[in-house]
């Protein structure tokens, strides 16, 4: 929830920039956004709760914030976008062939192919392997066969797949 609170504070600071405290709010918000991403996205690009659902929740919110900031010329901490982009690798390999995420930890049902299609197609435009997984092999680039076993050593997770042939998506 810290991500939502910090982004709301930044939005207020930008939209009400004439208020006397707007500069302090902007500074506090950007510092909190940067700290949040440092705290909740590990060095593997995995959200630290190790819940695939929450990983996509944070990825979605962070990407929306980054898009808004870019569109409106709002500065974010330098590592914010890098941390957000680093989350795509896990999102690519943790998604099951049917588009759902595994029900691990505090996960709930989520189908990547149906969730935030416009936003995820933007992410897919930046990462062709994610686009391939997101579209069930219809677009993007098939991940290499060496990626059938992907280790995320910091989070302690491993994604094992039988392959990436488009036929496996059904």
mmCIF file with all atom_site columns, C-alpha atoms in Angstrom:
data_model
loop_
_atom_site.group_PDB
_atom_site.id
_atom_site.type_symbol
_atom_site.label_atom_id
_atom_site.label_alt_id
_atom_site.label_comp_id
_atom_site.label_asym_id
_atom_site.label_entity_id
_atom_site.label_seq_id
_atom_site.pdbx_PDB_ins_code
_atom_site.Cartn_x
_atom_site.Cartn_y
_atom_site.Cartn_z
_atom_site.occupancy
_atom_site.B_iso_or_equiv
_atom_site.pdbx_formal_charge
_atom_site.auth_seq_id
_atom_site.auth_comp_id
_atom_site.auth_asym_id
_atom_site.auth_atom_id
_atom_site.pdbx_PDB_model_num
ATOM 1   C CA . UNK A 1 1   ? 0.000  0.000   0.000   1.00 0.00 ? 1   UNK A CA 1
ATOM 2   C CA . UNK A 1 2   ? 3.024  2.251   0.377   1.00 0.00 ? 2   UNK A CA 1
ATOM 3   C CA . UNK A 1 3   ? 3.304  2.412   -3.408  1.00 0.00 ? 3   UNK A CA 1
ATOM 4   C CA . UNK A 1 4   ? -0.259 3.692   -3.713  1.00 0.00 ? 4   UNK A CA 1
ATOM 5   C CA . UNK A 1 5   ? 0.188  6.207   -0.901  1.00 0.00 ? 5   UNK A CA 1
ATOM 6   C CA . UNK A 1 6   ? 3.455  7.596   -2.257  1.00 0.00 ? 6   UNK A CA 1
ATOM 7   C CA . UNK A 1 7   ? 2.068  7.853   -5.786  1.00 0.00 ? 7   UNK A CA 1
ATOM 8   C CA . UNK A 1 8   ? -1.054 9.636   -4.474  1.00 0.00 ? 8   UNK A CA 1
ATOM 9   C CA . UNK A 1 9   ? 1.150  12.128  -2.642  1.00 0.00 ? 9   UNK A CA 1
ATOM 10  C CA . UNK A 1 10  ? 3.167  12.718  -5.813  1.00 0.00 ? 10  UNK A CA 1
ATOM 11  C CA . UNK A 1 11  ? -0.035 13.203  -7.800  1.00 0.00 ? 11  UNK A CA 1
ATOM 12  C CA . UNK A 1 12  ? -1.252 15.809  -5.289  1.00 0.00 ? 12  UNK A CA 1
ATOM 13  C CA . UNK A 1 13  ? 2.111  17.582  -5.348  1.00 0.00 ? 13  UNK A CA 1
ATOM 14  C CA . UNK A 1 14  ? 2.036  17.758  -9.152  1.00 0.00 ? 14  UNK A CA 1
ATOM 15  C CA . UNK A 1 15  ? -1.615 18.748  -9.511  1.00 0.00 ? 15  UNK A CA 1
ATOM 16  C CA . UNK A 1 16  ? -1.511 21.327  -6.721  1.00 0.00 ? 16  UNK A CA 1
ATOM 17  C CA . UNK A 1 17  ? 1.997  22.631  -7.304  1.00 0.00 ? 17  UNK A CA 1
ATOM 18  C CA . UNK A 1 18  ? 1.026  26.138  -6.252  1.00 0.00 ? 18  UNK A CA 1
ATOM 19  C CA . UNK A 1 19  ? 0.434  25.038  -2.672  1.00 0.00 ? 19  UNK A CA 1
ATOM 20  C CA . UNK A 1 20  ? 3.250  25.973  -0.321  1.00 0.00 ? 20  UNK A CA 1
ATOM 21  C CA . UNK A 1 21  ? 4.121  22.412  0.712   1.00 0.00 ? 21  UNK A CA 1
ATOM 22  C CA . UNK A 1 22  ? 3.955  20.888  -2.783  1.00 0.00 ? 22  UNK A CA 1
ATOM 23  C CA . UNK A 1 23  ? 7.740  20.806  -3.175  1.00 0.00 ? 23  UNK A CA 1
ATOM 24  C CA . UNK A 1 24  ? 8.172  18.996  0.150   1.00 0.00 ? 24  UNK A CA 1
ATOM 25  C CA . UNK A 1 25  ? 5.401  16.547  -0.774  1.00 0.00 ? 25  UNK A CA 1
ATOM 26  C CA . UNK A 1 26  ? 7.057  15.863  -4.145  1.00 0.00 ? 26  UNK A CA 1
ATOM 27  C CA . UNK A 1 27  ? 10.411 15.207  -2.487  1.00 0.00 ? 27  UNK A CA 1
ATOM 28  C CA . UNK A 1 28  ? 8.870  12.932  0.146   1.00 0.00 ? 28  UNK A CA 1
ATOM 29  C CA . UNK A 1 29  ? 6.803  11.052  -2.440  1.00 0.00 ? 29  UNK A CA 1
ATOM 30  C CA . UNK A 1 30  ? 9.713  10.403  -4.805  1.00 0.00 ? 30  UNK A CA 1
ATOM 31  C CA . UNK A 1 31  ? 11.926 9.311   -1.913  1.00 0.00 ? 31  UNK A CA 1
ATOM 32  C CA . UNK A 1 32  ? 9.226  6.893   -0.725  1.00 0.00 ? 32  UNK A CA 1
ATOM 33  C CA . UNK A 1 33  ? 8.646  5.541   -4.231  1.00 0.00 ? 33  UNK A CA 1
ATOM 34  C CA . UNK A 1 34  ? 12.340 4.853   -4.615  1.00 0.00 ? 34  UNK A CA 1
ATOM 35  C CA . UNK A 1 35  ? 12.622 3.268   -1.191  1.00 0.00 ? 35  UNK A CA 1
ATOM 36  C CA . UNK A 1 36  ? 9.529  1.158   -1.795  1.00 0.00 ? 36  UNK A CA 1
ATOM 37  C CA . UNK A 1 37  ? 10.938 -0.346  -4.971  1.00 0.00 ? 37  UNK A CA 1
ATOM 38  C CA . UNK A 1 38  ? 14.273 -0.987  -3.261  1.00 0.00 ? 38  UNK A CA 1
ATOM 39  C CA . UNK A 1 39  ? 12.527 -2.717  -0.356  1.00 0.00 ? 39  UNK A CA 1
ATOM 40  C CA . UNK A 1 40  ? 9.962  -4.842  -2.202  1.00 0.00 ? 40  UNK A CA 1
ATOM 41  C CA . UNK A 1 41  ? 11.755 -5.909  -5.401  1.00 0.00 ? 41  UNK A CA 1
ATOM 42  C CA . UNK A 1 42  ? 14.766 -8.115  -4.759  1.00 0.00 ? 42  UNK A CA 1
ATOM 43  C CA . UNK A 1 43  ? 17.884 -8.396  -6.893  1.00 0.00 ? 43  UNK A CA 1
ATOM 44  C CA . UNK A 1 44  ? 16.201 -11.084 -9.038  1.00 0.00 ? 44  UNK A CA 1
ATOM 45  C CA . UNK A 1 45  ? 13.373 -8.709  -9.890  1.00 0.00 ? 45  UNK A CA 1
ATOM 46  C CA . UNK A 1 46  ? 10.965 -10.725 -7.733  1.00 0.00 ? 46  UNK A CA 1
ATOM 47  C CA . UNK A 1 47  ? 8.520  -9.064  -5.356  1.00 0.00 ? 47  UNK A CA 1
ATOM 48  C CA . UNK A 1 48  ? 9.701  -10.064 -1.873  1.00 0.00 ? 48  UNK A CA 1
ATOM 49  C CA . UNK A 1 49  ? 6.444  -11.626 -0.676  1.00 0.00 ? 49  UNK A CA 1
ATOM 50  C CA . UNK A 1 50  ? 7.131  -14.411 -3.201  1.00 0.00 ? 50  UNK A CA 1
ATOM 51  C CA . UNK A 1 51  ? 3.512  -14.323 -4.306  1.00 0.00 ? 51  UNK A CA 1
ATOM 52  C CA . UNK A 1 52  ? 3.088  -14.356 -8.095  1.00 0.00 ? 52  UNK A CA 1
ATOM 53  C CA . UNK A 1 53  ? -0.193 -12.458 -7.735  1.00 0.00 ? 53  UNK A CA 1
ATOM 54  C CA . UNK A 1 54  ? 1.395  -9.687  -5.660  1.00 0.00 ? 54  UNK A CA 1
ATOM 55  C CA . UNK A 1 55  ? 4.304  -9.594  -8.075  1.00 0.00 ? 55  UNK A CA 1
ATOM 56  C CA . UNK A 1 56  ? 1.889  -8.674  -10.861 1.00 0.00 ? 56  UNK A CA 1
ATOM 57  C CA . UNK A 1 57  ? 0.045  -6.277  -8.548  1.00 0.00 ? 57  UNK A CA 1
ATOM 58  C CA . UNK A 1 58  ? 3.259  -4.327  -7.844  1.00 0.00 ? 58  UNK A CA 1
ATOM 59  C CA . UNK A 1 59  ? 4.430  -4.573  -11.471 1.00 0.00 ? 59  UNK A CA 1
ATOM 60  C CA . UNK A 1 60  ? 1.097  -3.199  -12.676 1.00 0.00 ? 60  UNK A CA 1
ATOM 61  C CA . UNK A 1 61  ? 1.037  -0.294  -10.220 1.00 0.00 ? 61  UNK A CA 1
ATOM 62  C CA . UNK A 1 62  ? 4.712  0.579   -10.766 1.00 0.00 ? 62  UNK A CA 1
ATOM 63  C CA . UNK A 1 63  ? 4.317  0.503   -14.557 1.00 0.00 ? 63  UNK A CA 1
ATOM 64  C CA . UNK A 1 64  ? 1.231  2.720   -14.350 1.00 0.00 ? 64  UNK A CA 1
ATOM 65  C CA . UNK A 1 65  ? 3.151  5.205   -12.193 1.00 0.00 ? 65  UNK A CA 1
ATOM 66  C CA . UNK A 1 66  ? 6.138  5.158   -14.561 1.00 0.00 ? 66  UNK A CA 1
ATOM 67  C CA . UNK A 1 67  ? 3.876  5.690   -17.580 1.00 0.00 ? 67  UNK A CA 1
ATOM 68  C CA . UNK A 1 68  ? 2.046  8.579   -15.889 1.00 0.00 ? 68  UNK A CA 1
ATOM 69  C CA . UNK A 1 69  ? 5.315  10.197  -14.829 1.00 0.00 ? 69  UNK A CA 1
ATOM 70  C CA . UNK A 1 70  ? 6.777  9.922   -18.329 1.00 0.00 ? 70  UNK A CA 1
ATOM 71  C CA . UNK A 1 71  ? 3.614  11.279  -19.955 1.00 0.00 ? 71  UNK A CA 1
ATOM 72  C CA . UNK A 1 72  ? 3.566  14.310  -17.660 1.00 0.00 ? 72  UNK A CA 1
ATOM 73  C CA . UNK A 1 73  ? 7.302  14.945  -17.349 1.00 0.00 ? 73  UNK A CA 1
ATOM 74  C CA . UNK A 1 74  ? 7.402  14.039  -13.658 1.00 0.00 ? 74  UNK A CA 1
ATOM 75  C CA . UNK A 1 75  ? 10.750 12.872  -12.343 1.00 0.00 ? 75  UNK A CA 1
ATOM 76  C CA . UNK A 1 76  ? 11.015 9.562   -10.523 1.00 0.00 ? 76  UNK A CA 1
ATOM 77  C CA . UNK A 1 77  ? 14.037 8.128   -8.716  1.00 0.00 ? 77  UNK A CA 1
ATOM 78  C CA . UNK A 1 78  ? 16.546 6.812   -11.292 1.00 0.00 ? 78  UNK A CA 1
ATOM 79  C CA . UNK A 1 79  ? 16.245 3.188   -10.194 1.00 0.00 ? 79  UNK A CA 1
ATOM 80  C CA . UNK A 1 80  ? 12.406 3.169   -10.174 1.00 0.00 ? 80  UNK A CA 1
ATOM 81  C CA . UNK A 1 81  ? 12.081 2.317   -13.867 1.00 0.00 ? 81  UNK A CA 1
ATOM 82  C CA . UNK A 1 82  ? 14.991 -0.129  -13.734 1.00 0.00 ? 82  UNK A CA 1
ATOM 83  C CA . UNK A 1 83  ? 13.420 -2.008  -10.819 1.00 0.00 ? 83  UNK A CA 1
ATOM 84  C CA . UNK A 1 84  ? 10.064 -2.031  -12.599 1.00 0.00 ? 84  UNK A CA 1
ATOM 85  C CA . UNK A 1 85  ? 11.636 -3.397  -15.788 1.00 0.00 ? 85  UNK A CA 1
ATOM 86  C CA . UNK A 1 86  ? 13.529 -6.042  -13.812 1.00 0.00 ? 86  UNK A CA 1
ATOM 87  C CA . UNK A 1 87  ? 10.191 -7.517  -12.722 1.00 0.00 ? 87  UNK A CA 1
ATOM 88  C CA . UNK A 1 88  ? 9.324  -8.554  -16.287 1.00 0.00 ? 88  UNK A CA 1
ATOM 89  C CA . UNK A 1 89  ? 11.697 -11.542 -16.339 1.00 0.00 ? 89  UNK A CA 1
ATOM 90  C CA . UNK A 1 90  ? 9.928  -13.203 -13.402 1.00 0.00 ? 90  UNK A CA 1
ATOM 91  C CA . UNK A 1 91  ? 6.529  -12.294 -14.884 1.00 0.00 ? 91  UNK A CA 1
ATOM 92  C CA . UNK A 1 92  ? 7.557  -14.031 -18.099 1.00 0.00 ? 92  UNK A CA 1
ATOM 93  C CA . UNK A 1 93  ? 8.697  -17.297 -16.599 1.00 0.00 ? 93  UNK A CA 1
ATOM 94  C CA . UNK A 1 94  ? 6.275  -17.695 -13.697 1.00 0.00 ? 94  UNK A CA 1
ATOM 95  C CA . UNK A 1 95  ? 3.187  -17.448 -15.941 1.00 0.00 ? 95  UNK A CA 1
ATOM 96  C CA . UNK A 1 96  ? 1.760  -20.895 -16.660 1.00 0.00 ? 96  UNK A CA 1
ATOM 97  C CA . UNK A 1 97  ? 0.914  -22.060 -20.226 1.00 0.00 ? 97  UNK A CA 1
ATOM 98  C CA . UNK A 1 98  ? -2.795 -21.292 -19.637 1.00 0.00 ? 98  UNK A CA 1
ATOM 99  C CA . UNK A 1 99  ? -1.955 -17.692 -18.706 1.00 0.00 ? 99  UNK A CA 1
ATOM 100 C CA . UNK A 1 100 ? -2.662 -18.084 -15.003 1.00 0.00 ? 100 UNK A CA 1
ATOM 101 C CA . UNK A 1 101 ? -0.110 -17.485 -12.270 1.00 0.00 ? 101 UNK A CA 1
ATOM 102 C CA . UNK A 1 102 ? 0.647  -20.264 -9.770  1.00 0.00 ? 102 UNK A CA 1
ATOM 103 C CA . UNK A 1 103 ? -1.299 -20.147 -6.535  1.00 0.00 ? 103 UNK A CA 1
ATOM 104 C CA . UNK A 1 104 ? 1.760  -19.800 -4.316  1.00 0.00 ? 104 UNK A CA 1
ATOM 105 C CA . UNK A 1 105 ? 1.887  -17.924 -1.004  1.00 0.00 ? 105 UNK A CA 1
ATOM 106 C CA . UNK A 1 106 ? -0.826 -15.232 -0.880  1.00 0.00 ? 106 UNK A CA 1
ATOM 107 C CA . UNK A 1 107 ? -1.708 -15.523 -4.561  1.00 0.00 ? 107 UNK A CA 1
ATOM 108 C CA . UNK A 1 108 ? -5.233 -15.415 -5.881  1.00 0.00 ? 108 UNK A CA 1
ATOM 109 C CA . UNK A 1 109 ? -6.434 -16.348 -9.334  1.00 0.00 ? 109 UNK A CA 1
ATOM 110 C CA . UNK A 1 110 ? -4.989 -14.080 -12.026 1.00 0.00 ? 110 UNK A CA 1
ATOM 111 C CA . UNK A 1 111 ? -4.849 -14.657 -15.762 1.00 0.00 ? 111 UNK A CA 1
ATOM 112 C CA . UNK A 1 112 ? -2.107 -12.523 -17.298 1.00 0.00 ? 112 UNK A CA 1
ATOM 113 C CA . UNK A 1 113 ? -3.748 -12.706 -20.733 1.00 0.00 ? 113 UNK A CA 1
ATOM 114 C CA . UNK A 1 114 ? -6.920 -11.043 -19.459 1.00 0.00 ? 114 UNK A CA 1
ATOM 115 C CA . UNK A 1 115 ? -5.508 -8.657  -16.844 1.00 0.00 ? 115 UNK A CA 1
ATOM 116 C CA . UNK A 1 116 ? -4.560 -5.124  -17.930 1.00 0.00 ? 116 UNK A CA 1
ATOM 117 C CA . UNK A 1 117 ? -4.198 -5.981  -21.640 1.00 0.00 ? 117 UNK A CA 1
ATOM 118 C CA . UNK A 1 118 ? -3.231 -2.457  -22.726 1.00 0.00 ? 118 UNK A CA 1
ATOM 119 C CA . UNK A 1 119 ? -0.622 -2.037  -20.010 1.00 0.00 ? 119 UNK A CA 1
ATOM 120 C CA . UNK A 1 120 ? 0.826  -5.510  -20.477 1.00 0.00 ? 120 UNK A CA 1
ATOM 121 C CA . UNK A 1 121 ? 1.027  -5.074  -24.248 1.00 0.00 ? 121 UNK A CA 1
ATOM 122 C CA . UNK A 1 122 ? 3.209  -2.001  -23.559 1.00 0.00 ? 122 UNK A CA 1
ATOM 123 C CA . UNK A 1 123 ? 5.449  -4.144  -21.353 1.00 0.00 ? 123 UNK A CA 1
ATOM 124 C CA . UNK A 1 124 ? 5.439  -6.810  -24.065 1.00 0.00 ? 124 UNK A CA 1
ATOM 125 C CA . UNK A 1 125 ? 6.587  -4.246  -26.619 1.00 0.00 ? 125 UNK A CA 1
ATOM 126 C CA . UNK A 1 126 ? 9.693  -3.761  -24.475 1.00 0.00 ? 126 UNK A CA 1
ATOM 127 C CA . UNK A 1 127 ? 10.214 -7.472  -23.763 1.00 0.00 ? 127 UNK A CA 1
ATOM 128 C CA . UNK A 1 128 ? 9.382  -9.838  -26.666 1.00 0.00 ? 128 UNK A CA 1
ATOM 129 C CA . UNK A 1 129 ? 9.639  -12.965 -24.466 1.00 0.00 ? 129 UNK A CA 1
ATOM 130 C CA . UNK A 1 130 ? 7.013  -11.571 -22.085 1.00 0.00 ? 130 UNK A CA 1
ATOM 131 C CA . UNK A 1 131 ? 4.833  -10.697 -25.085 1.00 0.00 ? 131 UNK A CA 1
ATOM 132 C CA . UNK A 1 132 ? 5.136  -14.283 -26.333 1.00 0.00 ? 132 UNK A CA 1
ATOM 133 C CA . UNK A 1 133 ? 4.020  -15.698 -22.980 1.00 0.00 ? 133 UNK A CA 1
ATOM 134 C CA . UNK A 1 134 ? 1.345  -13.011 -22.518 1.00 0.00 ? 134 UNK A CA 1
ATOM 135 C CA . UNK A 1 135 ? -0.232 -13.739 -25.916 1.00 0.00 ? 135 UNK A CA 1
ATOM 136 C CA . UNK A 1 136 ? 0.061  -17.514 -25.782 1.00 0.00 ? 136 UNK A CA 1
ATOM 137 C CA . UNK A 1 137 ? 2.665  -17.565 -28.540 1.00 0.00 ? 137 UNK A CA 1
ATOM 138 C CA . UNK A 1 138 ? 0.690  -15.331 -30.922 1.00 0.00 ? 138 UNK A CA 1
ATOM 139 C CA . UNK A 1 139 ? 3.122  -12.393 -30.746 1.00 0.00 ? 139 UNK A CA 1
ATOM 140 C CA . UNK A 1 140 ? 6.602  -11.716 -29.457 1.00 0.00 ? 140 UNK A CA 1
ATOM 141 C CA . UNK A 1 141 ? 9.603  -13.988 -29.485 1.00 0.00 ? 141 UNK A CA 1
ATOM 142 C CA . UNK A 1 142 ? 9.740  -17.503 -28.087 1.00 0.00 ? 142 UNK A CA 1
ATOM 143 C CA . UNK A 1 143 ? 12.112 -17.680 -25.105 1.00 0.00 ? 143 UNK A CA 1
ATOM 144 C CA . UNK A 1 144 ? 15.204 -19.813 -25.723 1.00 0.00 ? 144 UNK A CA 1
ATOM 145 C CA . UNK A 1 145 ? 14.966 -23.500 -24.873 1.00 0.00 ? 145 UNK A CA 1
ATOM 146 C CA . UNK A 1 146 ? 17.649 -22.909 -22.229 1.00 0.00 ? 146 UNK A CA 1
ATOM 147 C CA . UNK A 1 147 ? 15.022 -20.898 -20.310 1.00 0.00 ? 147 UNK A CA 1
ATOM 148 C CA . UNK A 1 148 ? 12.951 -24.002 -19.538 1.00 0.00 ? 148 UNK A CA 1
ATOM 149 C CA . UNK A 1 149 ? 14.564 -23.932 -16.081 1.00 0.00 ? 149 UNK A CA 1
ATOM 150 C CA . UNK A 1 150 ? 14.941 -20.406 -14.720 1.00 0.00 ? 150 UNK A CA 1
ATOM 151 C CA . UNK A 1 151 ? 16.393 -19.898 -11.266 1.00 0.00 ? 151 UNK A CA 1
ATOM 152 C CA . UNK A 1 152 ? 15.671 -16.861 -9.123  1.00 0.00 ? 152 UNK A CA 1
ATOM 153 C CA . UNK A 1 153 ? 18.299 -17.507 -6.416  1.00 0.00 ? 153 UNK A CA 1
ATOM 154 C CA . UNK A 1 154 ? 17.564 -14.505 -4.207  1.00 0.00 ? 154 UNK A CA 1
ATOM 155 C CA . UNK A 1 155 ? 13.853 -15.283 -3.940  1.00 0.00 ? 155 UNK A CA 1
ATOM 156 C CA . UNK A 1 156 ? 14.536 -19.017 -3.830  1.00 0.00 ? 156 UNK A CA 1
ATOM 157 C CA . UNK A 1 157 ? 12.113 -19.773 -6.645  1.00 0.00 ? 157 UNK A CA 1
ATOM 158 C CA . UNK A 1 158 ? 12.597 -21.841 -9.777  1.00 0.00 ? 158 UNK A CA 1
ATOM 159 C CA . UNK A 1 159 ? 10.344 -21.889 -12.830 1.00 0.00 ? 159 UNK A CA 1
ATOM 160 C CA . UNK A 1 160 ? 10.393 -25.234 -14.680 1.00 0.00 ? 160 UNK A CA 1
ATOM 161 C CA . UNK A 1 161 ? 8.686  -25.565 -18.048 1.00 0.00 ? 161 UNK A CA 1
ATOM 162 C CA . UNK A 1 162 ? 8.324  -28.355 -20.581 1.00 0.00 ? 162 UNK A CA 1
ATOM 163 C CA . UNK A 1 163 ? 8.907  -25.891 -23.398 1.00 0.00 ? 163 UNK A CA 1
ATOM 164 C CA . UNK A 1 164 ? 7.599  -22.827 -25.187 1.00 0.00 ? 164 UNK A CA 1
ATOM 165 C CA . UNK A 1 165 ? 6.131  -24.202 -28.410 1.00 0.00 ? 165 UNK A CA 1
ATOM 166 C CA . UNK A 1 166 ? 2.960  -22.255 -29.257 1.00 0.00 ? 166 UNK A CA 1
ATOM 167 C CA . UNK A 1 167 ? 1.040  -25.559 -29.449 1.00 0.00 ? 167 UNK A CA 1
ATOM 168 C CA . UNK A 1 168 ? 1.417  -26.004 -25.691 1.00 0.00 ? 168 UNK A CA 1
ATOM 169 C CA . UNK A 1 169 ? -0.784 -22.949 -25.077 1.00 0.00 ? 169 UNK A CA 1
ATOM 170 C CA . UNK A 1 170 ? -3.800 -24.813 -26.416 1.00 0.00 ? 170 UNK A CA 1
#
